[in-house]
mmCIF file of C-alpha atoms and ligand atoms in Angstrom:
data_model
loop_
_atom_site.group_PDB
_atom_site.id
_atom_site.type_symbol
_atom_site.label_atom_id
_atom_site.label_comp_id
_atom_site.label_asym_id
_atom_site.label_seq_id
_atom_site.Cartn_x
_atom_site.Cartn_y
_atom_site.Cartn_z
ATOM 1 C CA UNK A 233 -15.744 5.730 -41.290
ATOM 2 C CA UNK A 234 -13.142 3.051 -41.717
ATOM 3 C CA UNK A 235 -11.625 2.027 -44.999
ATOM 4 C CA UNK A 236 -12.362 -1.626 -45.695
ATOM 5 C CA UNK A 237 -9.178 -3.630 -45.170
ATOM 6 C CA UNK A 238 -7.997 -4.691 -48.604
ATOM 7 C CA UNK A 239 -6.035 -7.619 -47.181
ATOM 8 C CA UNK A 240 -9.147 -9.011 -45.556
ATOM 9 C CA UNK A 241 -11.463 -8.570 -48.511
ATOM 10 C CA UNK A 242 -8.959 -9.851 -51.068
ATOM 11 C CA UNK A 243 -9.289 -13.269 -49.454
ATOM 12 C CA UNK A 244 -5.675 -14.134 -50.074
ATOM 13 C CA UNK A 245 -2.161 -12.946 -49.545
ATOM 14 C CA UNK A 246 -1.800 -9.135 -49.415
ATOM 15 C CA UNK A 247 0.977 -9.123 -52.003
ATOM 16 C CA UNK A 248 0.864 -11.900 -54.587
ATOM 17 C CA UNK A 249 4.649 -11.973 -54.871
ATOM 18 C CA UNK A 250 5.128 -12.522 -51.134
ATOM 19 C CA UNK A 251 5.029 -15.947 -49.587
ATOM 20 C CA UNK A 252 4.991 -16.971 -45.968
ATOM 21 C CA UNK A 253 8.598 -18.172 -46.287
ATOM 22 C CA UNK A 254 9.694 -14.597 -47.071
ATOM 23 C CA UNK A 255 8.826 -13.646 -43.519
ATOM 24 C CA UNK A 256 10.451 -16.612 -41.750
ATOM 25 C CA UNK A 257 13.761 -14.819 -41.376
ATOM 26 C CA UNK A 258 11.978 -11.732 -40.031
ATOM 27 C CA UNK A 259 10.071 -13.843 -37.523
ATOM 28 C CA UNK A 260 13.262 -15.553 -36.338
ATOM 29 C CA UNK A 261 14.919 -12.194 -35.978
ATOM 30 C CA UNK A 262 11.921 -10.818 -34.050
ATOM 31 C CA UNK A 263 12.074 -13.764 -31.645
ATOM 32 C CA UNK A 264 15.789 -13.400 -31.077
ATOM 33 C CA UNK A 265 16.089 -9.619 -30.770
ATOM 34 C CA UNK A 266 12.728 -8.550 -29.388
ATOM 35 C CA UNK A 267 11.734 -11.516 -27.215
ATOM 36 C CA UNK A 268 14.676 -13.683 -26.082
ATOM 37 C CA UNK A 269 16.996 -10.721 -25.620
ATOM 38 C CA UNK A 270 14.389 -9.128 -23.343
ATOM 39 C CA UNK A 271 14.274 -12.270 -21.225
ATOM 40 C CA UNK A 272 11.230 -13.976 -22.696
ATOM 41 C CA UNK A 273 12.051 -17.689 -22.857
ATOM 42 C CA UNK A 274 8.667 -19.469 -22.670
ATOM 43 C CA UNK A 275 9.181 -22.022 -25.425
ATOM 44 C CA UNK A 276 5.479 -22.504 -26.212
ATOM 45 C CA UNK A 277 4.975 -18.757 -26.566
ATOM 46 C CA UNK A 278 8.090 -18.390 -28.749
ATOM 47 C CA UNK A 279 6.819 -21.246 -30.952
ATOM 48 C CA UNK A 280 3.441 -19.513 -31.275
ATOM 49 C CA UNK A 281 5.090 -16.193 -32.183
ATOM 50 C CA UNK A 282 7.057 -18.032 -34.861
ATOM 51 C CA UNK A 283 4.028 -19.891 -36.213
ATOM 52 C CA UNK A 284 1.420 -17.127 -36.421
ATOM 53 C CA UNK A 285 1.880 -14.941 -39.542
ATOM 54 C CA UNK A 286 1.726 -11.418 -38.064
ATOM 55 C CA UNK A 287 1.939 -9.871 -41.550
ATOM 56 C CA UNK A 288 -1.549 -11.292 -42.265
ATOM 57 C CA UNK A 289 -3.001 -9.220 -39.398
ATOM 58 C CA UNK A 290 -1.724 -5.770 -40.383
ATOM 59 C CA UNK A 291 -3.041 -3.320 -42.976
ATOM 60 C CA UNK A 292 -1.592 -3.839 -46.483
ATOM 61 C CA UNK A 293 0.504 -0.664 -46.250
ATOM 62 C CA UNK A 294 2.229 -1.987 -43.104
ATOM 63 C CA UNK A 295 3.035 -5.519 -44.302
ATOM 64 C CA UNK A 296 6.712 -4.582 -44.648
ATOM 65 C CA UNK A 297 6.759 -3.336 -41.032
ATOM 66 C CA UNK A 298 4.780 -6.258 -39.567
ATOM 67 C CA UNK A 299 7.741 -7.657 -37.593
ATOM 68 C CA UNK A 300 9.124 -4.305 -36.430
ATOM 69 C CA UNK A 301 9.561 -3.667 -32.707
ATOM 70 C CA UNK A 302 6.507 -1.392 -32.414
ATOM 71 C CA UNK A 303 2.728 -1.268 -32.440
ATOM 72 C CA UNK A 304 1.045 -0.559 -35.795
ATOM 73 C CA UNK A 305 -2.250 1.141 -36.635
ATOM 74 C CA UNK A 306 -5.113 -1.203 -37.601
ATOM 75 C CA UNK A 307 -7.955 1.326 -37.619
ATOM 76 C CA UNK A 308 -8.707 4.993 -36.928
ATOM 77 C CA UNK A 309 -7.962 4.670 -33.181
ATOM 78 C CA UNK A 310 -6.847 1.067 -32.826
ATOM 79 C CA UNK A 311 -3.420 -0.555 -32.877
ATOM 80 C CA UNK A 312 -1.955 -4.053 -32.974
ATOM 81 C CA UNK A 313 0.453 -4.129 -29.995
ATOM 82 C CA UNK A 314 4.218 -4.501 -30.318
ATOM 83 C CA UNK A 315 5.222 -8.201 -30.606
ATOM 84 C CA UNK A 316 6.940 -8.176 -27.191
ATOM 85 C CA UNK A 317 3.734 -7.081 -25.449
ATOM 86 C CA UNK A 318 1.688 -9.819 -27.161
ATOM 87 C CA UNK A 319 4.280 -12.409 -26.136
ATOM 88 C CA UNK A 320 4.581 -11.086 -22.558
ATOM 89 C CA UNK A 321 0.801 -11.105 -22.058
ATOM 90 C CA UNK A 322 0.523 -14.608 -23.527
ATOM 91 C CA UNK A 323 3.297 -15.898 -21.265
ATOM 92 C CA UNK A 324 1.734 -14.256 -18.195
ATOM 93 C CA UNK A 325 -1.585 -15.954 -18.960
ATOM 94 C CA UNK A 326 0.103 -19.406 -18.704
ATOM 95 C CA UNK A 327 -2.216 -20.995 -21.265
ATOM 96 C CA UNK A 328 -2.613 -24.777 -21.105
ATOM 97 C CA UNK A 329 -4.157 -26.757 -23.970
ATOM 98 C CA UNK A 330 -7.902 -26.990 -23.408
ATOM 99 C CA UNK A 331 -8.136 -23.736 -21.434
ATOM 100 C CA UNK A 332 -11.106 -21.522 -22.112
ATOM 101 C CA UNK A 333 -9.787 -17.986 -22.718
ATOM 102 C CA UNK A 334 -11.473 -14.612 -23.089
ATOM 103 C CA UNK A 335 -9.825 -11.734 -24.900
ATOM 104 C CA UNK A 336 -11.306 -8.240 -24.593
ATOM 105 C CA UNK A 337 -10.324 -6.082 -27.593
ATOM 106 C CA UNK A 338 -10.055 -8.353 -30.656
ATOM 107 C CA UNK A 339 -8.567 -5.659 -32.892
ATOM 108 C CA UNK A 340 -6.833 -7.501 -35.741
ATOM 109 C CA UNK A 341 -7.292 -10.946 -34.172
ATOM 110 C CA UNK A 342 -3.518 -11.472 -33.779
ATOM 111 C CA UNK A 343 -3.495 -11.988 -30.001
ATOM 112 C CA UNK A 344 -6.486 -14.330 -30.327
ATOM 113 C CA UNK A 345 -4.592 -16.383 -32.936
ATOM 114 C CA UNK A 346 -1.608 -16.695 -30.562
ATOM 115 C CA UNK A 347 -3.888 -17.906 -27.742
ATOM 116 C CA UNK A 348 -5.506 -20.418 -30.103
ATOM 117 C CA UNK A 349 -2.090 -21.673 -31.211
ATOM 118 C CA UNK A 350 -1.253 -22.234 -27.529
ATOM 119 C CA UNK A 351 -4.240 -24.591 -27.383
ATOM 120 C CA UNK A 352 -6.975 -22.420 -25.883
ATOM 121 C CA UNK A 353 -10.591 -22.241 -26.948
ATOM 122 C CA UNK A 354 -10.826 -18.468 -27.438
ATOM 123 C CA UNK A 355 -13.755 -16.086 -27.101
ATOM 124 C CA UNK A 356 -12.723 -12.626 -28.203
ATOM 125 C CA UNK A 357 -14.932 -9.570 -27.980
ATOM 126 C CA UNK A 358 -14.602 -6.306 -29.939
ATOM 127 C CA UNK A 359 -16.720 -3.144 -29.710
ATOM 128 C CA UNK A 360 -15.900 -1.837 -33.217
ATOM 129 C CA UNK A 361 -18.221 -3.727 -35.602
ATOM 130 C CA UNK A 362 -15.973 -3.318 -38.675
ATOM 131 C CA UNK A 363 -12.918 -4.656 -36.835
ATOM 132 C CA UNK A 364 -14.936 -7.538 -35.377
ATOM 133 C CA UNK A 365 -16.153 -8.518 -38.850
ATOM 134 C CA UNK A 366 -12.720 -8.274 -40.428
ATOM 135 C CA UNK A 367 -11.060 -10.266 -37.628
ATOM 136 C CA UNK A 368 -13.739 -12.981 -37.882
ATOM 137 C CA UNK A 369 -13.173 -13.294 -41.630
ATOM 138 C CA UNK A 370 -9.371 -13.221 -41.304
ATOM 139 C CA UNK A 371 -9.205 -15.840 -38.535
ATOM 140 C CA UNK A 372 -11.539 -18.141 -40.496
ATOM 141 C CA UNK A 373 -9.472 -17.721 -43.671
ATOM 142 C CA UNK A 374 -6.257 -18.535 -41.787
ATOM 143 C CA UNK A 375 -7.853 -21.621 -40.213
ATOM 144 C CA UNK A 376 -8.161 -20.534 -36.565
ATOM 145 C CA UNK A 377 -11.337 -22.499 -35.941
ATOM 146 C CA UNK A 378 -10.970 -22.409 -32.129
ATOM 147 C CA UNK A 379 -11.626 -18.656 -32.040
ATOM 148 C CA UNK A 380 -15.064 -17.102 -31.774
ATOM 149 C CA UNK A 381 -15.309 -13.342 -32.413
ATOM 150 C CA UNK A 382 -18.127 -11.532 -30.638
ATOM 151 C CA UNK A 383 -19.203 -7.945 -31.290
ATOM 152 C CA UNK A 384 -19.988 -6.160 -28.026
ATOM 153 C CA UNK A 385 -18.774 -4.366 -24.912
ATOM 154 C CA UNK A 386 -16.148 -6.602 -23.346
ATOM 155 C CA UNK A 387 -15.879 -4.471 -20.195
ATOM 156 C CA UNK A 388 -18.807 -6.624 -19.059
ATOM 157 C CA UNK A 389 -16.871 -9.746 -20.025
ATOM 158 C CA UNK A 390 -18.778 -12.470 -21.850
ATOM 159 C CA UNK A 391 -20.855 -14.402 -19.337
ATOM 160 C CA UNK A 392 -22.170 -16.903 -21.910
ATOM 161 C CA UNK A 393 -18.890 -18.868 -22.039
ATOM 162 C CA UNK A 394 -17.617 -18.256 -18.458
ATOM 163 C CA UNK A 395 -15.738 -19.300 -16.386
ATOM 164 C CA UNK A 396 -12.387 -18.634 -18.057
ATOM 165 C CA UNK A 397 -9.014 -20.037 -17.064
ATOM 166 C CA UNK A 398 -7.425 -16.998 -18.699
ATOM 167 C CA UNK A 399 -8.668 -13.486 -19.525
ATOM 168 C CA UNK A 400 -6.574 -10.997 -21.505
ATOM 169 C CA UNK A 401 -7.638 -7.392 -21.848
ATOM 170 C CA UNK A 402 -5.820 -5.645 -24.685
ATOM 171 C CA UNK A 403 -7.182 -2.140 -24.046
ATOM 172 C CA UNK A 404 -6.421 0.114 -21.080
ATOM 173 C CA UNK A 405 -8.851 0.095 -18.150
ATOM 174 C CA UNK A 406 -9.137 2.753 -15.398
ATOM 175 C CA UNK A 407 -9.697 -0.112 -12.924
ATOM 176 C CA UNK A 408 -10.283 -3.868 -13.152
ATOM 177 C CA UNK A 409 -13.893 -4.351 -14.338
ATOM 178 C CA UNK A 410 -15.705 -6.449 -11.668
ATOM 179 C CA UNK A 411 -17.446 -8.751 -14.207
ATOM 180 C CA UNK A 412 -14.032 -9.975 -15.405
ATOM 181 C CA UNK A 413 -13.078 -11.052 -11.866
ATOM 182 C CA UNK A 414 -16.421 -12.811 -11.517
ATOM 183 C CA UNK A 415 -15.975 -14.664 -14.807
ATOM 184 C CA UNK A 416 -12.419 -15.786 -13.925
ATOM 185 C CA UNK A 417 -12.246 -19.458 -12.918
ATOM 186 C CA UNK A 418 -10.698 -20.651 -9.662
ATOM 187 C CA UNK A 419 -6.960 -20.873 -10.468
ATOM 188 C CA UNK A 420 -7.467 -18.493 -13.392
ATOM 189 C CA UNK A 421 -5.214 -15.672 -14.618
ATOM 190 C CA UNK A 422 -6.327 -12.204 -15.713
ATOM 191 C CA UNK A 423 -3.849 -9.984 -17.588
ATOM 192 C CA UNK A 424 -4.940 -6.361 -17.925
ATOM 193 C CA UNK A 425 -3.372 -2.914 -18.427
ATOM 194 C CA UNK A 426 -4.624 -0.590 -15.673
ATOM 195 C CA UNK A 427 -3.895 3.134 -15.402
ATOM 196 C CA UNK A 428 -4.882 6.443 -16.967
ATOM 197 C CA UNK A 429 -5.657 7.009 -20.638
ATOM 198 C CA UNK A 430 -1.987 7.373 -21.594
ATOM 199 C CA UNK A 431 0.106 5.246 -19.201
ATOM 200 C CA UNK A 432 -0.673 1.909 -17.643
ATOM 201 C CA UNK A 433 0.966 -1.051 -15.950
ATOM 202 C CA UNK A 434 0.144 -4.580 -16.957
ATOM 203 C CA UNK A 435 -1.368 -6.402 -14.005
ATOM 204 C CA UNK A 436 -1.422 -10.162 -13.607
ATOM 205 C CA UNK A 437 -4.260 -11.184 -11.319
ATOM 206 C CA UNK A 438 -4.664 -14.689 -9.891
ATOM 207 C CA UNK A 439 -7.806 -16.098 -8.347
ATOM 208 C CA UNK A 440 -7.287 -18.635 -5.556
ATOM 209 C CA UNK A 441 -9.806 -19.790 -2.971
ATOM 210 C CA UNK A 442 -12.224 -17.145 -4.231
ATOM 211 C CA UNK A 443 -9.663 -14.382 -3.525
ATOM 212 C CA UNK A 444 -7.600 -12.400 -5.968
ATOM 213 C CA UNK A 445 -3.968 -11.301 -5.802
ATOM 214 C CA UNK A 446 -2.296 -8.932 -8.253
ATOM 215 C CA UNK A 447 1.264 -8.567 -9.490
ATOM 216 C CA UNK A 448 2.572 -5.634 -11.555
ATOM 217 C CA UNK A 449 4.326 -6.444 -14.832
ATOM 218 C CA UNK A 450 5.550 -4.049 -17.551
ATOM 219 C CA UNK A 451 4.617 -0.388 -18.103
ATOM 220 C CA UNK A 452 2.518 -0.197 -21.285
ATOM 221 C CA UNK A 453 0.486 2.154 -23.466
ATOM 222 C CA UNK A 454 -2.758 0.731 -24.791
ATOM 223 C CA UNK A 455 -5.736 2.394 -26.428
ATOM 224 C CA UNK A 456 -8.564 2.968 -23.921
ATOM 225 C CA UNK A 457 -11.081 0.312 -22.980
ATOM 226 C CA UNK A 458 -14.356 2.130 -23.652
ATOM 227 C CA UNK A 459 -17.496 0.712 -22.116
ATOM 228 C CA UNK A 460 -19.928 0.385 -19.262
ATOM 229 C CA UNK A 461 -17.271 -0.819 -16.784
ATOM 230 C CA UNK A 462 -14.441 1.295 -18.213
ATOM 231 C CA UNK A 463 -13.853 4.724 -19.821
ATOM 232 C CA UNK A 464 -16.840 6.648 -21.141
ATOM 233 C CA UNK A 465 -17.046 7.390 -24.856
ATOM 234 C CA UNK A 466 -15.089 10.629 -25.508
ATOM 235 C CA UNK A 467 -17.106 13.477 -26.955
HETATM 236 N N1 LIG B 52 -5.573 -7.497 -29.330
HETATM 237 C C1 LIG B 52 -5.647 -6.761 -30.566
HETATM 238 C C2 LIG B 52 -5.369 -5.280 -30.430
HETATM 239 C C3 LIG B 52 -6.373 -4.572 -29.620
HETATM 240 S S1 LIG B 52 -6.401 -2.820 -29.810
HETATM 241 C C4 LIG B 52 -4.778 -7.375 -31.622
HETATM 242 O O1 LIG B 52 -4.139 -8.404 -31.368
HETATM 243 O O2 LIG B 52 -4.753 -6.840 -32.740
HETATM 244 C C5 LIG B 52 -7.680 -2.533 -28.632
HETATM 245 C C6 LIG B 52 -9.041 -2.895 -29.143
HETATM 246 O O3 LIG B 52 -9.943 -2.843 -28.031
HETATM 247 C C7 LIG B 52 -9.582 -1.941 -30.183
HETATM 248 O O4 LIG B 52 -9.881 -2.643 -31.335
HETATM 249 C C8 LIG B 52 -10.831 -1.363 -29.528
HETATM 250 O O5 LIG B 52 -11.878 -1.144 -30.444
HETATM 251 C C9 LIG B 52 -11.194 -2.451 -28.554
HETATM 252 N N2 LIG B 52 -12.036 -2.067 -27.418
HETATM 253 C C10 LIG B 52 -12.019 -0.924 -26.681
HETATM 254 N N3 LIG B 52 -12.955 -0.975 -25.722
HETATM 255 C C11 LIG B 52 -13.589 -2.191 -25.846
HETATM 256 C C12 LIG B 52 -14.660 -2.832 -25.139
HETATM 257 N N4 LIG B 52 -15.287 -2.263 -24.108
HETATM 258 N N5 LIG B 52 -15.035 -4.064 -25.553
HETATM 259 C C13 LIG B 52 -14.419 -4.668 -26.600
HETATM 260 N N6 LIG B 52 -13.425 -4.107 -27.308
HETATM 261 C C14 LIG B 52 -13.006 -2.881 -26.931
#
């Protein structure tokens, strides 16, 4: 069983003495050292990473580490990815205002908030009901009205709102789930970690003229995508 997230249920700031401004310097530092220095220069993505308060998406005990160069736990087996990975996936997805985007693996809702800040209408799907509920509440509280959180198995995509100009999968798949390719719009981009349970490469897949072409990006380590078109539940 998961502990209820105190930050989410408190309905306000995790630490009363902390204000958003306290984290501005940390966010600037994160952008400089973790993103620009690694060659990430997409201005819209850097603006989004500066604007979205990552410390609101982590567990209360990790607020002080929210802008560190590493993933952080958000549940018993779930993690919020390292800032660089969120930024790299967002840049690869080439979001334009008005795009319809699908995220598979809502987790904390942080990646969804970045996509919404970039101007997308976001459908994000999460298999863990507690995380889905907490992310829905958190995103509403922070004013991300363009995000809809769905509880379900995202390895089947989410046909109800397809086609998508961008699909981001933030859990590791053994292979690209066919429904995601079907739900990708002509000209659309799919960003997905593919590999074994412990090591994957991010793939950027384009759909043009009904065909798909893939490009390999960074090596990554995501938690497994568990579902009908992905890994089976571990016993
Ligand atoms: N993008 C998130 C982090 C995701 S961690 C963030 O910004 O915080 C990966 C998440 O994928 C976990 O929460 C896990 O429960 C979820 N997940 C795994 N398999 C899934 C599936 N088939 N459908 C939807 N979510 C899934």
